[in-house]
Amino acid sequence: MSHKNQSMKFQQFKQLHKQPSTFVLPNAWDASSVSIFQKSGFKAIGTTSAGIAMSLGYSDGENLPFEKMIEALKSIVNSVDIPVSADIEAGYGKSVEEVIDNVKQVILAGVVGINLEDGTGNPNEPILDISMQVKKIAAIKELSQSLNMPLFINARTDLYWLKIGDPSLRFQSAIKRVKAYEEAGADCIFIPGVTNIDTIKNFREEISCPINLLVGSDTPSLNELSKIGIERVSSGSAPFRATITLLKEISEAIMNSGNFTPMIDDVITYDDMTELLKPSTEL
């Protein structure tokens, strides 16, 4: 992808966070899923680290070799004409320098945004020290500026997702973190695990930059979120998990009763599938 096209996609992606209504960012895991999302009308795509890792035989949590992540990102970016944001978990590095080296590869793969989480995966120290996460965000922002290739940083805090700390103090702890992340250069704040509408309203009142929430069965409707002023929601690994669930149902139906109905009824035709998954023609 040319530098001009990548910069244009960054501006398109950034503009989606300025709409009067909440926009939905679906999360893809391969070329076929991202192509279907684009053909369905989505204006930008995110990736799911869990979906990519599991589809390639690895568990989530930075267990996928980073070079395989880059290969997957390149395939996804090259399959569509719309902006792609990558879930890179905590950056695949213990030090700021390692994370920066990895983010440079991610940028060169053609993505225009990243999710960067502060969860560690370590049960003894489940969340990263604020100062370290701030250093990562600031260094990533400096890197993108030095490369003259803008990158939209979606800074994620896992306090709610991992249920860390005293629930009565969690909101204030999260606010302290996200404000520090925003000051360090984050373009958007991602708070998975928050579904209570009053809590969402309180975050909106305290945070000046765009807010990203993770969808779930108990998430308020898009209409409600739009009225509150939430800019973005993402699907996470839910589409990938739903696909695997359907595959499991098909397998069980065949093995248990010789029933092919789940595999045949209401299934897209081969010709339609070929057209739907036609690769992007962008150079």
PDB file of N, CA and C in Angstrom, residues 66-163:
ATOM      1  N   PHE A  66       4.906 -13.705  16.599  1.00  0.00           N
ATOM      2  CA  PHE A  66       4.600 -12.380  16.073  1.00  0.00           C
ATOM      3  C   PHE A  66       4.693 -12.327  14.551  1.00  0.00           C
ATOM      4  N   GLU A  67       5.615 -13.083  13.967  1.00  0.00           N
ATOM      5  CA  GLU A  67       5.739 -13.062  12.517  1.00  0.00           C
ATOM      6  C   GLU A  67       4.477 -13.614  11.846  1.00  0.00           C
ATOM      7  N   LYS A  68       3.801 -14.557  12.509  1.00  0.00           N
ATOM      8  CA  LYS A  68       2.542 -15.076  11.981  1.00  0.00           C
ATOM      9  C   LYS A  68       1.428 -14.034  12.102  1.00  0.00           C
ATOM     10  N   MET A  69       1.478 -13.242  13.167  1.00  0.00           N
ATOM     11  CA  MET A  69       0.522 -12.145  13.304  1.00  0.00           C
ATOM     12  C   MET A  69       0.680 -11.147  12.159  1.00  0.00           C
ATOM     13  N   ILE A  70       1.922 -10.804  11.846  1.00  0.00           N
ATOM     14  CA  ILE A  70       2.174  -9.860  10.762  1.00  0.00           C
ATOM     15  C   ILE A  70       1.689 -10.421   9.429  1.00  0.00           C
ATOM     16  N   GLU A  71       1.927 -11.704   9.185  1.00  0.00           N
ATOM     17  CA  GLU A  71       1.445 -12.338   7.955  1.00  0.00           C
ATOM     18  C   GLU A  71      -0.073 -12.250   7.862  1.00  0.00           C
ATOM     19  N   ALA A  72      -0.750 -12.508   8.979  1.00  0.00           N
ATOM     20  CA  ALA A  72      -2.215 -12.439   8.996  1.00  0.00           C
ATOM     21  C   ALA A  72      -2.700 -11.015   8.735  1.00  0.00           C
ATOM     22  N   LEU A  73      -2.036 -10.040   9.344  1.00  0.00           N
ATOM     23  CA  LEU A  73      -2.430  -8.644   9.146  1.00  0.00           C
ATOM     24  C   LEU A  73      -2.256  -8.219   7.696  1.00  0.00           C
ATOM     25  N   LYS A  74      -1.159  -8.621   7.079  1.00  0.00           N
ATOM     26  CA  LYS A  74      -0.931  -8.276   5.673  1.00  0.00           C
ATOM     27  C   LYS A  74      -2.024  -8.874   4.790  1.00  0.00           C
ATOM     28  N   SER A  75      -2.388 -10.120   5.064  1.00  0.00           N
ATOM     29  CA  SER A  75      -3.435 -10.774   4.287  1.00  0.00           C
ATOM     30  C   SER A  75      -4.762 -10.055   4.439  1.00  0.00           C
ATOM     31  N   ILE A  76      -5.084  -9.645   5.657  1.00  0.00           N
ATOM     32  CA  ILE A  76      -6.337  -8.947   5.929  1.00  0.00           C
ATOM     33  C   ILE A  76      -6.351  -7.579   5.252  1.00  0.00           C
ATOM     34  N   VAL A  77      -5.271  -6.820   5.427  1.00  0.00           N
ATOM     35  CA  VAL A  77      -5.182  -5.481   4.826  1.00  0.00           C
ATOM     36  C   VAL A  77      -5.297  -5.553   3.305  1.00  0.00           C
ATOM     37  N   ASN A  78      -4.648  -6.540   2.704  1.00  0.00           N
ATOM     38  CA  ASN A  78      -4.617  -6.646   1.247  1.00  0.00           C
ATOM     39  C   ASN A  78      -5.911  -7.194   0.653  1.00  0.00           C
ATOM     40  N   SER A  79      -6.836  -7.616   1.515  1.00  0.00           N
ATOM     41  CA  SER A  79      -8.088  -8.203   1.038  1.00  0.00           C
ATOM     42  C   SER A  79      -9.220  -7.188   0.940  1.00  0.00           C
ATOM     43  N   VAL A  80      -9.013  -5.990   1.472  1.00  0.00           N
ATOM     44  CA  VAL A  80     -10.084  -4.988   1.488  1.00  0.00           C
ATOM     45  C   VAL A  80      -9.547  -3.610   1.103  1.00  0.00           C
ATOM     46  N   ASP A  81     -10.469  -2.692   0.838  1.00  0.00           N
ATOM     47  CA  ASP A  81     -10.109  -1.327   0.454  1.00  0.00           C
ATOM     48  C   ASP A  81     -10.359  -0.324   1.575  1.00  0.00           C
ATOM     49  N   ILE A  82     -10.839  -0.796   2.713  1.00  0.00           N
ATOM     50  CA  ILE A  82     -11.201   0.093   3.812  1.00  0.00           C
ATOM     51  C   ILE A  82     -10.160   0.019   4.927  1.00  0.00           C
ATOM     52  N   PRO A  83     -10.173   0.978   5.863  1.00  0.00           N
ATOM     53  CA  PRO A  83      -9.178   0.990   6.933  1.00  0.00           C
ATOM     54  C   PRO A  83      -9.240  -0.249   7.826  1.00  0.00           C
ATOM     55  N   VAL A  84      -8.063  -0.696   8.262  1.00  0.00           N
ATOM     56  CA  VAL A  84      -7.948  -1.836   9.165  1.00  0.00           C
ATOM     57  C   VAL A  84      -7.183  -1.415  10.413  1.00  0.00           C
ATOM     58  N   SER A  85      -7.749  -1.752  11.570  1.00  0.00           N
ATOM     59  CA  SER A  85      -7.085  -1.517  12.854  1.00  0.00           C
ATOM     60  C   SER A  85      -6.742  -2.872  13.459  1.00  0.00           C
ATOM     61  N   ALA A  86      -5.550  -3.000  14.022  1.00  0.00           N
ATOM     62  CA  ALA A  86      -5.067  -4.294  14.500  1.00  0.00           C
ATOM     63  C   ALA A  86      -5.082  -4.388  16.021  1.00  0.00           C
ATOM     64  N   ASP A  87      -5.573  -5.510  16.513  1.00  0.00           N
ATOM     65  CA  ASP A  87      -5.479  -5.830  17.935  1.00  0.00           C
ATOM     66  C   ASP A  87      -4.118  -6.477  18.162  1.00  0.00           C
ATOM     67  N   ILE A  88      -3.204  -5.745  18.802  1.00  0.00           N
ATOM     68  CA  ILE A  88      -1.860  -6.283  19.049  1.00  0.00           C
ATOM     69  C   ILE A  88      -1.654  -6.606  20.533  1.00  0.00           C
ATOM     70  N   GLU A  89      -2.763  -6.799  21.246  1.00  0.00           N
ATOM     71  CA  GLU A  89      -2.725  -7.141  22.667  1.00  0.00           C
ATOM     72  C   GLU A  89      -1.874  -6.120  23.428  1.00  0.00           C
ATOM     73  N   ALA A  90      -0.842  -6.563  24.144  1.00  0.00           N
ATOM     74  CA  ALA A  90      -0.022  -5.616  24.909  1.00  0.00           C
ATOM     75  C   ALA A  90       1.219  -5.183  24.148  1.00  0.00           C
ATOM     76  N   GLY A  91       1.303  -5.569  22.863  1.00  0.00           N
ATOM     77  CA  GLY A  91       2.425  -5.129  22.042  1.00  0.00           C
ATOM     78  C   GLY A  91       3.472  -6.185  21.769  1.00  0.00           C
ATOM     79  N   TYR A  92       3.284  -7.393  22.321  1.00  0.00           N
ATOM     80  CA  TYR A  92       4.225  -8.489  22.072  1.00  0.00           C
ATOM     81  C   TYR A  92       5.658  -8.134  22.470  1.00  0.00           C
ATOM     82  N   GLY A  93       5.815  -7.458  23.575  1.00  0.00           N
ATOM     83  CA  GLY A  93       7.163  -7.121  24.018  1.00  0.00           C
ATOM     84  C   GLY A  93       7.196  -6.781  25.494  1.00  0.00           C
ATOM     85  N   LYS A  94       8.296  -7.117  26.148  1.00  0.00           N
ATOM     86  CA  LYS A  94       8.447  -6.812  27.571  1.00  0.00           C
ATOM     87  C   LYS A  94       8.920  -5.382  27.791  1.00  0.00           C
ATOM     88  N   SER A  95       9.688  -4.863  26.859  1.00  0.00           N
ATOM     89  CA  SER A  95      10.223  -3.513  26.996  1.00  0.00           C
ATOM     90  C   SER A  95       9.559  -2.583  25.990  1.00  0.00           C
ATOM     91  N   VAL A  96       9.695  -1.290  26.230  1.00  0.00           N
ATOM     92  CA  VAL A  96       9.158  -0.291  25.300  1.00  0.00           C
ATOM     93  C   VAL A  96       9.828  -0.446  23.940  1.00  0.00           C
ATOM     94  N   GLU A  97      11.121  -0.728  23.938  1.00  0.00           N
ATOM     95  CA  GLU A  97      11.867  -0.861  22.691  1.00  0.00           C
ATOM     96  C   GLU A  97      11.343  -2.030  21.853  1.00  0.00           C
ATOM     97  N   GLU A  98      11.051  -3.152  22.513  1.00  0.00           N
ATOM     98  CA  GLU A  98      10.518  -4.309  21.793  1.00  0.00           C
ATOM     99  C   GLU A  98       9.155  -3.996  21.194  1.00  0.00           C
ATOM    100  N   VAL A  99       8.319  -3.318  21.966  1.00  0.00           N
ATOM    101  CA  VAL A  99       6.987  -2.961  21.481  1.00  0.00           C
ATOM    102  C   VAL A  99       7.089  -2.028  20.274  1.00  0.00           C
ATOM    103  N   ILE A 100       7.991  -1.075  20.340  1.00  0.00           N
ATOM    104  CA  ILE A 100       8.166  -0.122  19.244  1.00  0.00           C
ATOM    105  C   ILE A 100       8.604  -0.836  17.963  1.00  0.00           C
ATOM    106  N   ASP A 101       9.543  -1.766  18.098  1.00  0.00           N
ATOM    107  CA  ASP A 101       9.994  -2.529  16.930  1.00  0.00           C
ATOM    108  C   ASP A 101       8.819  -3.293  16.303  1.00  0.00           C
ATOM    109  N   ASN A 102       7.966  -3.850  17.158  1.00  0.00           N
ATOM    110  CA  ASN A 102       6.807  -4.602  16.663  1.00  0.00           C
ATOM    111  C   ASN A 102       5.780  -3.691  16.009  1.00  0.00           C
ATOM    112  N   VAL A 103       5.527  -2.556  16.634  1.00  0.00           N
ATOM    113  CA  VAL A 103       4.542  -1.620  16.078  1.00  0.00           C
ATOM    114  C   VAL A 103       5.001  -1.095  14.720  1.00  0.00           C
ATOM    115  N   LYS A 104       6.282  -0.922  14.559  1.00  0.00           N
ATOM    116  CA  LYS A 104       6.798  -0.480  13.252  1.00  0.00           C
ATOM    117  C   LYS A 104       6.432  -1.490  12.180  1.00  0.00           C
ATOM    118  N   GLN A 105       6.566  -2.791  12.482  1.00  0.00           N
ATOM    119  CA  GLN A 105       6.176  -3.833  11.516  1.00  0.00           C
ATOM    120  C   GLN A 105       4.676  -3.798  11.237  1.00  0.00           C
ATOM    121  N   VAL A 106       3.902  -3.527  12.279  1.00  0.00           N
ATOM    122  CA  VAL A 106       2.444  -3.444  12.128  1.00  0.00           C
ATOM    123  C   VAL A 106       2.070  -2.292  11.197  1.00  0.00           C
ATOM    124  N   ILE A 107       2.696  -1.142  11.396  1.00  0.00           N
ATOM    125  CA  ILE A 107       2.430   0.019  10.533  1.00  0.00           C
ATOM    126  C   ILE A 107       2.793  -0.302   9.086  1.00  0.00           C
ATOM    127  N   LEU A 108       3.952  -0.926   8.901  1.00  0.00           N
ATOM    128  CA  LEU A 108       4.413  -1.252   7.550  1.00  0.00           C
ATOM    129  C   LEU A 108       3.543  -2.323   6.895  1.00  0.00           C
ATOM    130  N   ALA A 109       2.779  -3.060   7.708  1.00  0.00           N
ATOM    131  CA  ALA A 109       1.841  -4.045   7.157  1.00  0.00           C
ATOM    132  C   ALA A 109       0.622  -3.373   6.549  1.00  0.00           C
ATOM    133  N   GLY A 110       0.436  -2.075   6.831  1.00  0.00           N
ATOM    134  CA  GLY A 110      -0.644  -1.325   6.206  1.00  0.00           C
ATOM    135  C   GLY A 110      -1.811  -0.974   7.106  1.00  0.00           C
ATOM    136  N   VAL A 111      -1.739  -1.306   8.391  1.00  0.00           N
ATOM    137  CA  VAL A 111      -2.850  -0.960   9.278  1.00  0.00           C
ATOM    138  C   VAL A 111      -2.771   0.514   9.653  1.00  0.00           C
ATOM    139  N   VAL A 112      -3.905   1.077  10.040  1.00  0.00           N
ATOM    140  CA  VAL A 112      -3.948   2.505  10.379  1.00  0.00           C
ATOM    141  C   VAL A 112      -4.291   2.740  11.843  1.00  0.00           C
ATOM    142  N   GLY A 113      -4.511   1.666  12.589  1.00  0.00           N
ATOM    143  CA  GLY A 113      -4.831   1.807  14.007  1.00  0.00           C
ATOM    144  C   GLY A 113      -4.443   0.548  14.759  1.00  0.00           C
ATOM    145  N   ILE A 114      -4.322   0.687  16.070  1.00  0.00           N
ATOM    146  CA  ILE A 114      -4.015  -0.460  16.916  1.00  0.00           C
ATOM    147  C   ILE A 114      -4.823  -0.387  18.207  1.00  0.00           C
ATOM    148  N   ASN A 115      -5.102  -1.558  18.782  1.00  0.00           N
ATOM    149  CA  ASN A 115      -5.546  -1.662  20.169  1.00  0.00           C
ATOM    150  C   ASN A 115      -4.319  -2.019  20.984  1.00  0.00           C
ATOM    151  N   LEU A 116      -4.116  -1.337  22.086  1.00  0.00           N
ATOM    152  CA  LEU A 116      -2.993  -1.633  22.977  1.00  0.00           C
ATOM    153  C   LEU A 116      -3.533  -1.751  24.389  1.00  0.00           C
ATOM    154  N   GLU A 117      -3.483  -2.959  24.949  1.00  0.00           N
ATOM    155  CA  GLU A 117      -4.081  -3.209  26.264  1.00  0.00           C
ATOM    156  C   GLU A 117      -3.061  -3.124  27.390  1.00  0.00           C
ATOM    157  N   ASP A 118      -3.563  -2.894  28.610  1.00  0.00           N
ATOM    158  CA  ASP A 118      -2.671  -2.843  29.776  1.00  0.00           C
ATOM    159  C   ASP A 118      -2.757  -4.105  30.633  1.00  0.00           C
ATOM    160  N   GLY A 119      -3.529  -5.101  30.200  1.00  0.00           N
ATOM    161  CA  GLY A 119      -3.540  -6.385  30.881  1.00  0.00           C
ATOM    162  C   GLY A 119      -2.244  -7.131  30.583  1.00  0.00           C
ATOM    163  N   THR A 120      -1.747  -7.896  31.540  1.00  0.00           N
ATOM    164  CA  THR A 120      -0.450  -8.555  31.374  1.00  0.00           C
ATOM    165  C   THR A 120      -0.558 -10.053  31.123  1.00  0.00           C
ATOM    166  N   GLY A 121      -1.676 -10.667  31.495  1.00  0.00           N
ATOM    167  CA  GLY A 121      -1.770 -12.109  31.421  1.00  0.00           C
ATOM    168  C   GLY A 121      -1.112 -12.809  32.580  1.00  0.00           C
ATOM    169  N   ASN A 122      -0.526 -12.042  33.486  1.00  0.00           N
ATOM    170  CA  ASN A 122       0.129 -12.586  34.680  1.00  0.00           C
ATOM    171  C   ASN A 122      -0.830 -12.472  35.860  1.00  0.00           C
ATOM    172  N   PRO A 123      -1.317 -13.601  36.404  1.00  0.00           N
ATOM    173  CA  PRO A 123      -2.291 -13.533  37.500  1.00  0.00           C
ATOM    174  C   PRO A 123      -1.768 -12.850  38.753  1.00  0.00           C
ATOM    175  N   ASN A 124      -0.443 -12.845  38.928  1.00  0.00           N
ATOM    176  CA  ASN A 124       0.148 -12.190  40.104  1.00  0.00           C
ATOM    177  C   ASN A 124       0.216 -10.674  39.935  1.00  0.00           C
ATOM    178  N   GLU A 125       0.384 -10.227  38.694  1.00  0.00           N
ATOM    179  CA  GLU A 125       0.391  -8.793  38.373  1.00  0.00           C
ATOM    180  C   GLU A 125      -0.432  -8.602  37.100  1.00  0.00           C
ATOM    181  N   PRO A 126      -1.770  -8.661  37.237  1.00  0.00           N
ATOM    182  CA  PRO A 126      -2.635  -8.725  36.051  1.00  0.00           C
ATOM    183  C   PRO A 126      -2.690  -7.469  35.201  1.00  0.00           C
ATOM    184  N   ILE A 127      -2.251  -6.340  35.745  1.00  0.00           N
ATOM    185  CA  ILE A 127      -2.344  -5.102  34.962  1.00  0.00           C
ATOM    186  C   ILE A 127      -1.033  -4.341  35.043  1.00  0.00           C
ATOM    187  N   LEU A 128      -0.655  -3.762  33.912  1.00  0.00           N
ATOM    188  CA  LEU A 128       0.625  -3.077  33.799  1.00  0.00           C
ATOM    189  C   LEU A 128       0.631  -1.776  34.595  1.00  0.00           C
ATOM    190  N   ASP A 129       1.783  -1.433  35.110  1.00  0.00           N
ATOM    191  CA  ASP A 129       1.942  -0.160  35.806  1.00  0.00           C
ATOM    192  C   ASP A 129       1.603   0.988  34.851  1.00  0.00           C
ATOM    193  N   ILE A 130       0.904   1.972  35.360  1.00  0.00           N
ATOM    194  CA  ILE A 130       0.469   3.094  34.512  1.00  0.00           C
ATOM    195  C   ILE A 130       1.644   3.739  33.791  1.00  0.00           C
ATOM    196  N   SER A 131       2.742   3.954  34.510  1.00  0.00           N
ATOM    197  CA  SER A 131       3.875   4.660  33.923  1.00  0.00           C
ATOM    198  C   SER A 131       4.445   3.905  32.725  1.00  0.00           C
ATOM    199  N   MET A 132       4.477   2.575  32.802  1.00  0.00           N
ATOM    200  CA  MET A 132       4.995   1.781  31.685  1.00  0.00           C
ATOM    201  C   MET A 132       4.068   1.883  30.472  1.00  0.00           C
ATOM    202  N   GLN A 133       2.758   1.824  30.714  1.00  0.00           N
ATOM    203  CA  GLN A 133       1.818   1.922  29.598  1.00  0.00           C
ATOM    204  C   GLN A 133       1.871   3.305  28.956  1.00  0.00           C
ATOM    205  N   VAL A 134       2.032   4.328  29.777  1.00  0.00           N
ATOM    206  CA  VAL A 134       2.164   5.694  29.264  1.00  0.00           C
ATOM    207  C   VAL A 134       3.404   5.812  28.378  1.00  0.00           C
ATOM    208  N   LYS A 135       4.497   5.202  28.801  1.00  0.00           N
ATOM    209  CA  LYS A 135       5.731   5.234  28.004  1.00  0.00           C
ATOM    210  C   LYS A 135       5.522   4.547  26.658  1.00  0.00           C
ATOM    211  N   LYS A 136       4.807   3.425  26.670  1.00  0.00           N
ATOM    212  CA  LYS A 136       4.526   2.711  25.419  1.00  0.00           C
ATOM    213  C   LYS A 136       3.731   3.593  24.458  1.00  0.00           C
ATOM    214  N   ILE A 137       2.656   4.186  24.964  1.00  0.00           N
ATOM    215  CA  ILE A 137       1.783   5.002  24.122  1.00  0.00           C
ATOM    216  C   ILE A 137       2.535   6.195  23.547  1.00  0.00           C
ATOM    217  N   ALA A 138       3.290   6.876  24.398  1.00  0.00           N
ATOM    218  CA  ALA A 138       4.047   8.044  23.952  1.00  0.00           C
ATOM    219  C   ALA A 138       5.091   7.660  22.909  1.00  0.00           C
ATOM    220  N   ALA A 139       5.752   6.523  23.112  1.00  0.00           N
ATOM    221  CA  ALA A 139       6.780   6.073  22.175  1.00  0.00           C
ATOM    222  C   ALA A 139       6.167   5.670  20.838  1.00  0.00           C
ATOM    223  N   ILE A 140       4.994   5.052  20.880  1.00  0.00           N
ATOM    224  CA  ILE A 140       4.310   4.666  19.638  1.00  0.00           C
ATOM    225  C   ILE A 140       3.891   5.913  18.857  1.00  0.00           C
ATOM    226  N   LYS A 141       3.386   6.900  19.564  1.00  0.00           N
ATOM    227  CA  LYS A 141       3.002   8.147  18.904  1.00  0.00           C
ATOM    228  C   LYS A 141       4.221   8.812  18.267  1.00  0.00           C
ATOM    229  N   GLU A 142       5.327   8.802  18.974  1.00  0.00           N
ATOM    230  CA  GLU A 142       6.565   9.388  18.442  1.00  0.00           C
ATOM    231  C   GLU A 142       7.043   8.612  17.216  1.00  0.00           C
ATOM    232  N   LEU A 143       6.918   7.287  17.265  1.00  0.00           N
ATOM    233  CA  LEU A 143       7.327   6.456  16.126  1.00  0.00           C
ATOM    234  C   LEU A 143       6.515   6.799  14.888  1.00  0.00           C
ATOM    235  N   SER A 144       5.194   6.868  15.032  1.00  0.00           N
ATOM    236  CA  SER A 144       4.347   7.137  13.865  1.00  0.00           C
ATOM    237  C   SER A 144       4.655   8.514  13.276  1.00  0.00           C
ATOM    238  N   GLN A 145       4.962   9.466  14.125  1.00  0.00           N
ATOM    239  CA  GLN A 145       5.307  10.797  13.647  1.00  0.00           C
ATOM    240  C   GLN A 145       6.648  10.792  12.925  1.00  0.00           C
ATOM    241  N   SER A 146       7.605  10.020  13.455  1.00  0.00           N
ATOM    242  CA  SER A 146       8.928   9.957  12.829  1.00  0.00           C
ATOM    243  C   SER A 146       8.869   9.266  11.469  1.00  0.00           C
ATOM    244  N   LEU A 147       7.949   8.305  11.326  1.00  0.00           N
ATOM    245  CA  LEU A 147       7.776   7.611  10.050  1.00  0.00           C
ATOM    246  C   LEU A 147       6.870   8.391   9.099  1.00  0.00           C
ATOM    247  N   ASN A 148       6.252   9.454   9.622  1.00  0.00           N
ATOM    248  CA  ASN A 148       5.270  10.233   8.865  1.00  0.00           C
ATOM    249  C   ASN A 148       4.141   9.340   8.370  1.00  0.00           C
ATOM    250  N   MET A 149       3.770   8.375   9.235  1.00  0.00           N
ATOM    251  CA  MET A 149       2.679   7.458   8.932  1.00  0.00           C
ATOM    252  C   MET A 149       1.764   7.423  10.154  1.00  0.00           C
ATOM    253  N   PRO A 150       0.686   8.211  10.133  1.00  0.00           N
ATOM    254  CA  PRO A 150      -0.174   8.328  11.318  1.00  0.00           C
ATOM    255  C   PRO A 150      -0.783   6.997  11.734  1.00  0.00           C
ATOM    256  N   LEU A 151      -0.928   6.815  13.052  1.00  0.00           N
ATOM    257  CA  LEU A 151      -1.482   5.585  13.617  1.00  0.00           C
ATOM    258  C   LEU A 151      -2.480   5.952  14.699  1.00  0.00           C
ATOM    259  N   PHE A 152      -3.677   5.408  14.608  1.00  0.00           N
ATOM    260  CA  PHE A 152      -4.742   5.677  15.569  1.00  0.00           C
ATOM    261  C   PHE A 152      -4.590   4.704  16.739  1.00  0.00           C
ATOM    262  N   ILE A 153      -4.308   5.233  17.926  1.00  0.00           N
ATOM    263  CA  ILE A 153      -4.056   4.396  19.100  1.00  0.00           C
ATOM    264  C   ILE A 153      -5.315   4.278  19.947  1.00  0.00           C
ATOM    265  N   ASN A 154      -5.823   3.073  20.042  1.00  0.00           N
ATOM    266  CA  ASN A 154      -6.981   2.764  20.886  1.00  0.00           C
ATOM    267  C   ASN A 154      -6.431   2.134  22.165  1.00  0.00           C
ATOM    268  N   ALA A 155      -6.295   2.937  23.207  1.00  0.00           N
ATOM    269  CA  ALA A 155      -5.672   2.479  24.450  1.00  0.00           C
ATOM    270  C   ALA A 155      -6.708   1.780  25.326  1.00  0.00           C
ATOM    271  N   ARG A 156      -6.463   0.532  25.595  1.00  0.00           N
ATOM    272  CA  ARG A 156      -7.421  -0.306  26.333  1.00  0.00           C
ATOM    273  C   ARG A 156      -6.981  -0.481  27.783  1.00  0.00           C
ATOM    274  N   THR A 157      -7.930  -0.319  28.696  1.00  0.00           N
ATOM    275  CA  THR A 157      -7.671  -0.679  30.087  1.00  0.00           C
ATOM    276  C   THR A 157      -8.532  -1.873  30.464  1.00  0.00           C
ATOM    277  N   ASP A 158      -7.928  -2.842  31.132  1.00  0.00           N
ATOM    278  CA  ASP A 158      -8.597  -4.104  31.453  1.00  0.00           C
ATOM    279  C   ASP A 158      -9.105  -4.181  32.888  1.00  0.00           C
ATOM    280  N   LEU A 159      -9.218  -3.059  33.558  1.00  0.00           N
ATOM    281  CA  LEU A 159      -9.677  -3.074  34.952  1.00  0.00           C
ATOM    282  C   LEU A 159     -11.063  -3.701  35.085  1.00  0.00           C
ATOM    283  N   TYR A 160     -11.976  -3.341  34.187  1.00  0.00           N
ATOM    284  CA  TYR A 160     -13.335  -3.895  34.244  1.00  0.00           C
ATOM    285  C   TYR A 160     -13.374  -5.310  33.659  1.00  0.00           C
ATOM    286  N   TRP A 161     -12.682  -5.505  32.567  1.00  0.00           N
ATOM    287  CA  TRP A 161     -12.688  -6.802  31.896  1.00  0.00           C
ATOM    288  C   TRP A 161     -12.165  -7.910  32.816  1.00  0.00           C
ATOM    289  N   LEU A 162     -11.105  -7.588  33.567  1.00  0.00           N
ATOM    290  CA  LEU A 162     -10.496  -8.573  34.468  1.00  0.00           C
ATOM    291  C   LEU A 162     -11.012  -8.461  35.900  1.00  0.00           C
ATOM    292  N   LYS A 163     -11.922  -7.505  36.118  1.00  0.00           N
ATOM    293  CA  LYS A 163     -12.506  -7.285  37.457  1.00  0.00           C
ATOM    294  C   LYS A 163     -11.410  -7.097  38.514  1.00  0.00           C
TER     295      LYS A 163
END
